[in-house]
JSON list of C-alpha atoms in Angstrom, two decimals:
[
{"chain": "A", "resi": 10, "resn": "MET", "atom": "CA", "xyz": [-67.26, -72.44, 39.87]},
{"chain": "A", "resi": 11, "resn": "LYS", "atom": "CA", "xyz": [-65.22, -70.03, 37.79]},
{"chain": "A", "resi": 12, "resn": "LYS", "atom": "CA", "xyz": [-67.90, -67.35, 38.12]},
{"chain": "A", "resi": 13, "resn": "ARG", "atom": "CA", "xyz": [-67.89, -67.66, 41.94]},
{"chain": "A", "resi": 14, "resn": "VAL", "atom": "CA", "xyz": [-64.15, -67.18, 42.08]},
{"chain": "A", "resi": 15, "resn": "SER", "atom": "CA", "xyz": [-64.46, -64.16, 39.84]},
{"chain": "A", "resi": 16, "resn": "ILE", "atom": "CA", "xyz": [-67.16, -62.56, 41.99]},
{"chain": "A", "resi": 17, "resn": "PHE", "atom": "CA", "xyz": [-65.16, -63.29, 45.15]},
{"chain": "A", "resi": 18, "resn": "THR", "atom": "CA", "xyz": [-62.04, -61.81, 43.54]},
{"chain": "A", "resi": 19, "resn": "TRP", "atom": "CA", "xyz": [-63.85, -58.62, 42.59]},
{"chain": "A", "resi": 20, "resn": "ILE", "atom": "CA", "xyz": [-65.28, -58.27, 46.09]},
{"chain": "A", "resi": 21, "resn": "VAL", "atom": "CA", "xyz": [-61.78, -58.62, 47.56]},
{"chain": "A", "resi": 22, "resn": "LYS", "atom": "CA", "xyz": [-60.40, -56.11, 45.04]},
{"chain": "A", "resi": 23, "resn": "LEU", "atom": "CA", "xyz": [-63.16, -53.60, 45.74]},
{"chain": "A", "resi": 24, "resn": "VAL", "atom": "CA", "xyz": [-62.82, -53.87, 49.51]},
{"chain": "A", "resi": 25, "resn": "ALA", "atom": "CA", "xyz": [-59.07, -53.19, 49.30]},
{"chain": "A", "resi": 26, "resn": "VAL", "atom": "CA", "xyz": [-59.46, -50.37, 46.78]},
{"chain": "A", "resi": 27, "resn": "LEU", "atom": "CA", "xyz": [-62.33, -48.66, 48.60]},
{"chain": "A", "resi": 28, "resn": "ILE", "atom": "CA", "xyz": [-60.40, -48.64, 51.87]},
{"chain": "A", "resi": 29, "resn": "LEU", "atom": "CA", "xyz": [-57.25, -47.35, 50.16]},
{"chain": "A", "resi": 30, "resn": "LEU", "atom": "CA", "xyz": [-59.11, -44.65, 48.24]},
{"chain": "A", "resi": 31, "resn": "GLN", "atom": "CA", "xyz": [-61.20, -43.59, 51.24]},
{"chain": "A", "resi": 32, "resn": "THR", "atom": "CA", "xyz": [-58.09, -42.57, 53.15]},
{"chain": "A", "resi": 33, "resn": "LEU", "atom": "CA", "xyz": [-56.77, -40.45, 50.26]},
{"chain": "A", "resi": 34, "resn": "PHE", "atom": "CA", "xyz": [-59.14, -37.57, 50.99]},
{"chain": "A", "resi": 35, "resn": "PHE", "atom": "CA", "xyz": [-57.77, -37.29, 54.52]},
{"chain": "A", "resi": 36, "resn": "LYS", "atom": "CA", "xyz": [-54.15, -37.56, 53.42]},
{"chain": "A", "resi": 37, "resn": "PHE", "atom": "CA", "xyz": [-54.38, -35.11, 50.53]},
{"chain": "A", "resi": 38, "resn": "SER", "atom": "CA", "xyz": [-56.56, -32.57, 52.35]},
{"chain": "A", "resi": 39, "resn": "GLY", "atom": "CA", "xyz": [-54.27, -32.45, 55.38]},
{"chain": "A", "resi": 40, "resn": "ALA", "atom": "CA", "xyz": [-56.93, -33.67, 57.80]},
{"chain": "A", "resi": 41, "resn": "GLU", "atom": "CA", "xyz": [-56.02, -33.32, 61.47]},
{"chain": "A", "resi": 42, "resn": "GLU", "atom": "CA", "xyz": [-55.77, -37.09, 62.05]},
{"chain": "A", "resi": 43, "resn": "SER", "atom": "CA", "xyz": [-53.47, -37.64, 59.08]},
{"chain": "A", "resi": 44, "resn": "VAL", "atom": "CA", "xyz": [-51.21, -34.74, 60.03]},
{"chain": "A", "resi": 45, "resn": "TYR", "atom": "CA", "xyz": [-51.07, -36.06, 63.61]},
{"chain": "A", "resi": 46, "resn": "ILE", "atom": "CA", "xyz": [-50.14, -39.59, 62.49]},
{"chain": "A", "resi": 47, "resn": "PHE", "atom": "CA", "xyz": [-47.40, -38.56, 60.09]},
{"chain": "A", "resi": 48, "resn": "SER", "atom": "CA", "xyz": [-46.07, -35.92, 62.49]},
{"chain": "A", "resi": 49, "resn": "LYS", "atom": "CA", "xyz": [-45.75, -38.59, 65.18]},
{"chain": "A", "resi": 50, "resn": "LEU", "atom": "CA", "xyz": [-43.90, -40.75, 62.66]},
{"chain": "A", "resi": 51, "resn": "GLY", "atom": "CA", "xyz": [-41.62, -37.80, 61.81]},
{"chain": "A", "resi": 52, "resn": "VAL", "atom": "CA", "xyz": [-42.45, -37.75, 58.10]},
{"chain": "A", "resi": 53, "resn": "GLU", "atom": "CA", "xyz": [-45.06, -34.98, 57.79]},
{"chain": "A", "resi": 54, "resn": "PRO", "atom": "CA", "xyz": [-45.94, -33.79, 55.09]},
{"chain": "A", "resi": 55, "resn": "TYR", "atom": "CA", "xyz": [-43.87, -35.85, 52.63]},
{"chain": "A", "resi": 56, "resn": "GLY", "atom": "CA", "xyz": [-44.72, -39.22, 54.16]},
{"chain": "A", "resi": 57, "resn": "ARG", "atom": "CA", "xyz": [-48.43, -38.39, 54.21]},
{"chain": "A", "resi": 58, "resn": "ILE", "atom": "CA", "xyz": [-48.54, -37.24, 50.59]},
{"chain": "A", "resi": 59, "resn": "GLY", "atom": "CA", "xyz": [-46.11, -39.92, 49.39]},
{"chain": "A", "resi": 60, "resn": "SER", "atom": "CA", "xyz": [-48.06, -42.75, 51.00]},
{"chain": "A", "resi": 61, "resn": "GLY", "atom": "CA", "xyz": [-51.24, -41.31, 49.48]},
{"chain": "A", "resi": 62, "resn": "VAL", "atom": "CA", "xyz": [-49.69, -41.37, 46.02]},
{"chain": "A", "resi": 63, "resn": "ILE", "atom": "CA", "xyz": [-48.47, -44.96, 46.56]},
{"chain": "A", "resi": 64, "resn": "GLU", "atom": "CA", "xyz": [-51.93, -46.04, 47.74]},
{"chain": "A", "resi": 65, "resn": "LEU", "atom": "CA", "xyz": [-53.55, -44.40, 44.72]},
{"chain": "A", "resi": 66, "resn": "ILE", "atom": "CA", "xyz": [-51.18, -46.23, 42.37]},
{"chain": "A", "resi": 67, "resn": "ALA", "atom": "CA", "xyz": [-51.80, -49.53, 44.19]},
{"chain": "A", "resi": 68, "resn": "SER", "atom": "CA", "xyz": [-55.58, -49.01, 43.91]},
{"chain": "A", "resi": 69, "resn": "ILE", "atom": "CA", "xyz": [-55.44, -48.43, 40.18]},
{"chain": "A", "resi": 70, "resn": "LEU", "atom": "CA", "xyz": [-53.15, -51.42, 39.63]},
{"chain": "A", "resi": 71, "resn": "ILE", "atom": "CA", "xyz": [-55.36, -53.72, 41.73]},
{"chain": "A", "resi": 72, "resn": "LEU", "atom": "CA", "xyz": [-58.38, -52.96, 39.55]},
{"chain": "A", "resi": 73, "resn": "ILE", "atom": "CA", "xyz": [-56.61, -53.80, 36.26]},
{"chain": "A", "resi": 74, "resn": "PRO", "atom": "CA", "xyz": [-56.53, -57.61, 35.88]},
{"chain": "A", "resi": 75, "resn": "ARG", "atom": "CA", "xyz": [-53.06, -57.63, 34.23]},
{"chain": "A", "resi": 76, "resn": "THR", "atom": "CA", "xyz": [-51.53, -55.60, 37.09]},
{"chain": "A", "resi": 77, "resn": "THR", "atom": "CA", "xyz": [-53.50, -56.91, 40.07]},
{"chain": "A", "resi": 78, "resn": "LEU", "atom": "CA", "xyz": [-50.49, -58.77, 41.45]},
{"chain": "A", "resi": 79, "resn": "LEU", "atom": "CA", "xyz": [-48.26, -55.69, 41.34]},
{"chain": "A", "resi": 80, "resn": "GLY", "atom": "CA", "xyz": [-50.94, -53.55, 42.96]},
{"chain": "A", "resi": 81, "resn": "ALA", "atom": "CA", "xyz": [-51.54, -56.14, 45.67]},
{"chain": "A", "resi": 82, "resn": "LEU", "atom": "CA", "xyz": [-47.79, -56.35, 46.39]},
{"chain": "A", "resi": 83, "resn": "ILE", "atom": "CA", "xyz": [-47.59, -52.57, 46.70]},
{"chain": "A", "resi": 84, "resn": "GLY", "atom": "CA", "xyz": [-50.71, -52.56, 48.90]},
{"chain": "A", "resi": 85, "resn": "PHE", "atom": "CA", "xyz": [-49.26, -55.34, 51.04]},
{"chain": "A", "resi": 86, "resn": "GLY", "atom": "CA", "xyz": [-46.05, -53.38, 51.55]},
{"chain": "A", "resi": 87, "resn": "THR", "atom": "CA", "xyz": [-47.88, -50.17, 52.37]},
{"chain": "A", "resi": 88, "resn": "MET", "atom": "CA", "xyz": [-50.25, -51.85, 54.82]},
{"chain": "A", "resi": 89, "resn": "SER", "atom": "CA", "xyz": [-47.37, -53.72, 56.45]},
{"chain": "A", "resi": 90, "resn": "GLY", "atom": "CA", "xyz": [-45.74, -50.37, 57.11]},
{"chain": "A", "resi": 91, "resn": "ALA", "atom": "CA", "xyz": [-48.99, -48.98, 58.47]},
{"chain": "A", "resi": 92, "resn": "LEU", "atom": "CA", "xyz": [-49.47, -51.92, 60.81]},
{"chain": "A", "resi": 93, "resn": "LEU", "atom": "CA", "xyz": [-45.88, -51.76, 62.06]},
{"chain": "A", "resi": 94, "resn": "SER", "atom": "CA", "xyz": [-46.33, -48.04, 62.67]},
{"chain": "A", "resi": 95, "resn": "HIS", "atom": "CA", "xyz": [-49.45, -48.76, 64.72]},
{"chain": "A", "resi": 96, "resn": "LEU", "atom": "CA", "xyz": [-47.80, -51.54, 66.69]},
{"chain": "A", "resi": 97, "resn": "PHE", "atom": "CA", "xyz": [-44.54, -49.78, 67.49]},
{"chain": "A", "resi": 98, "resn": "VAL", "atom": "CA", "xyz": [-45.20, -46.02, 67.38]},
{"chain": "A", "resi": 99, "resn": "LEU", "atom": "CA", "xyz": [-48.83, -44.96, 67.18]},
{"chain": "A", "resi": 100, "resn": "GLY", "atom": "CA", "xyz": [-50.69, -47.61, 69.15]},
{"chain": "A", "resi": 101, "resn": "ILE", "atom": "CA", "xyz": [-53.74, -49.55, 68.02]},
{"chain": "A", "resi": 102, "resn": "SER", "atom": "CA", "xyz": [-56.10, -46.66, 68.78]},
{"chain": "A", "resi": 103, "resn": "VAL", "atom": "CA", "xyz": [-55.12, -43.30, 67.29]},
{"chain": "A", "resi": 104, "resn": "LYS", "atom": "CA", "xyz": [-56.80, -40.16, 68.63]},
{"chain": "A", "resi": 105, "resn": "ASN", "atom": "CA", "xyz": [-59.53, -42.27, 70.26]},
{"chain": "A", "resi": 106, "resn": "ASP", "atom": "CA", "xyz": [-60.64, -43.93, 67.01]},
{"chain": "A", "resi": 107, "resn": "GLY", "atom": "CA", "xyz": [-61.18, -47.25, 68.79]},
{"chain": "A", "resi": 108, "resn": "GLY", "atom": "CA", "xyz": [-58.65, -48.96, 66.52]},
{"chain": "A", "resi": 109, "resn": "GLU", "atom": "CA", "xyz": [-60.62, -48.26, 63.34]},
{"chain": "A", "resi": 110, "resn": "LEU", "atom": "CA", "xyz": [-57.58, -47.27, 61.27]},
{"chain": "A", "resi": 111, "resn": "PHE", "atom": "CA", "xyz": [-55.71, -50.33, 62.53]},
{"chain": "A", "resi": 112, "resn": "ALA", "atom": "CA", "xyz": [-58.64, -52.61, 61.63]},
{"chain": "A", "resi": 113, "resn": "LEU", "atom": "CA", "xyz": [-58.93, -51.09, 58.14]},
{"chain": "A", "resi": 114, "resn": "ALA", "atom": "CA", "xyz": [-55.20, -51.68, 57.60]},
{"chain": "A", "resi": 115, "resn": "VAL", "atom": "CA", "xyz": [-55.58, -55.32, 58.69]},
{"chain": "A", "resi": 116, "resn": "ILE", "atom": "CA", "xyz": [-58.55, -55.84, 56.35]},
{"chain": "A", "resi": 117, "resn": "THR", "atom": "CA", "xyz": [-56.67, -54.26, 53.43]},
{"chain": "A", "resi": 118, "resn": "LEU", "atom": "CA", "xyz": [-53.58, -56.35, 54.15]},
{"chain": "A", "resi": 119, "resn": "ILE", "atom": "CA", "xyz": [-55.68, -59.54, 54.18]},
{"chain": "A", "resi": 120, "resn": "CYS", "atom": "CA", "xyz": [-57.32, -58.57, 50.87]},
{"chain": "A", "resi": 121, "resn": "CYS", "atom": "CA", "xyz": [-53.89, -57.96, 49.33]},
{"chain": "A", "resi": 122, "resn": "VAL", "atom": "CA", "xyz": [-52.63, -61.34, 50.61]},
{"chain": "A", "resi": 123, "resn": "VAL", "atom": "CA", "xyz": [-55.66, -63.06, 49.03]},
{"chain": "A", "resi": 124, "resn": "LEU", "atom": "CA", "xyz": [-54.96, -61.31, 45.71]},
{"chain": "A", "resi": 125, "resn": "ILE", "atom": "CA", "xyz": [-51.27, -62.22, 45.87]},
{"chain": "A", "resi": 126, "resn": "ILE", "atom": "CA", "xyz": [-52.12, -65.88, 46.51]},
{"chain": "A", "resi": 127, "resn": "GLN", "atom": "CA", "xyz": [-54.67, -65.89, 43.67]},
{"chain": "A", "resi": 128, "resn": "ASN", "atom": "CA", "xyz": [-52.10, -64.42, 41.27]},
{"chain": "A", "resi": 129, "resn": "LYS", "atom": "CA", "xyz": [-48.96, -66.19, 42.51]},
{"chain": "A", "resi": 130, "resn": "GLU", "atom": "CA", "xyz": [-48.46, -67.94, 39.17]},
{"chain": "A", "resi": 131, "resn": "LYS", "atom": "CA", "xyz": [-47.78, -64.51, 37.62]},
{"chain": "A", "resi": 132, "resn": "LEU", "atom": "CA", "xyz": [-44.94, -63.76, 40.05]},
{"chain": "A", "resi": 133, "resn": "PRO", "atom": "CA", "xyz": [-42.15, -65.15, 37.81]},
{"chain": "A", "resi": 134, "resn": "ASP", "atom": "CA", "xyz": [-43.34, -62.93, 34.94]},
{"chain": "A", "resi": 135, "resn": "LEU", "atom": "CA", "xyz": [-43.36, -59.92, 37.25]},
{"chain": "A", "resi": 136, "resn": "LEU", "atom": "CA", "xyz": [-39.75, -60.63, 38.22]},
{"chain": "A", "resi": 137, "resn": "LYS", "atom": "CA", "xyz": [-38.47, -60.97, 34.65]},
{"chain": "A", "resi": 138, "resn": "LEU", "atom": "CA", "xyz": [-36.47, -58.00, 33.47]},
{"chain": "A", "resi": 139, "resn": "LYS", "atom": "CA", "xyz": [-36.47, -57.16, 29.79]},
{"chain": "A", "resi": 140, "resn": "LEU", "atom": "CA", "xyz": [-33.29, -55.36, 28.87]}
]
């Protein structure tokens, strides 16, 4: 049973990370769609580049077992912002993408929630401050 959970966990991690990393090329290269989205949100170029950096950090943290919870929390926050942006500013479909970006954000958010639930016992340790 332990092996099944481990395989499932790695599938969830890889799905989230692959989606997060796939969007980095578009954000860092200044692709038309990314520039459009962040211009409409009023945070171009800093929001585009900043969110790319945050997503890169979240991806790396998700892959490292000791930091999966932190990466998933960062990914959850980032995807929550993306979904709220779609719902209240951009719309579900952006530049006639048929809602693909929205769907990818939902999938990534769900993966992050699964990882947070799986690692919830580590939350108190994450909150401890060592002074």
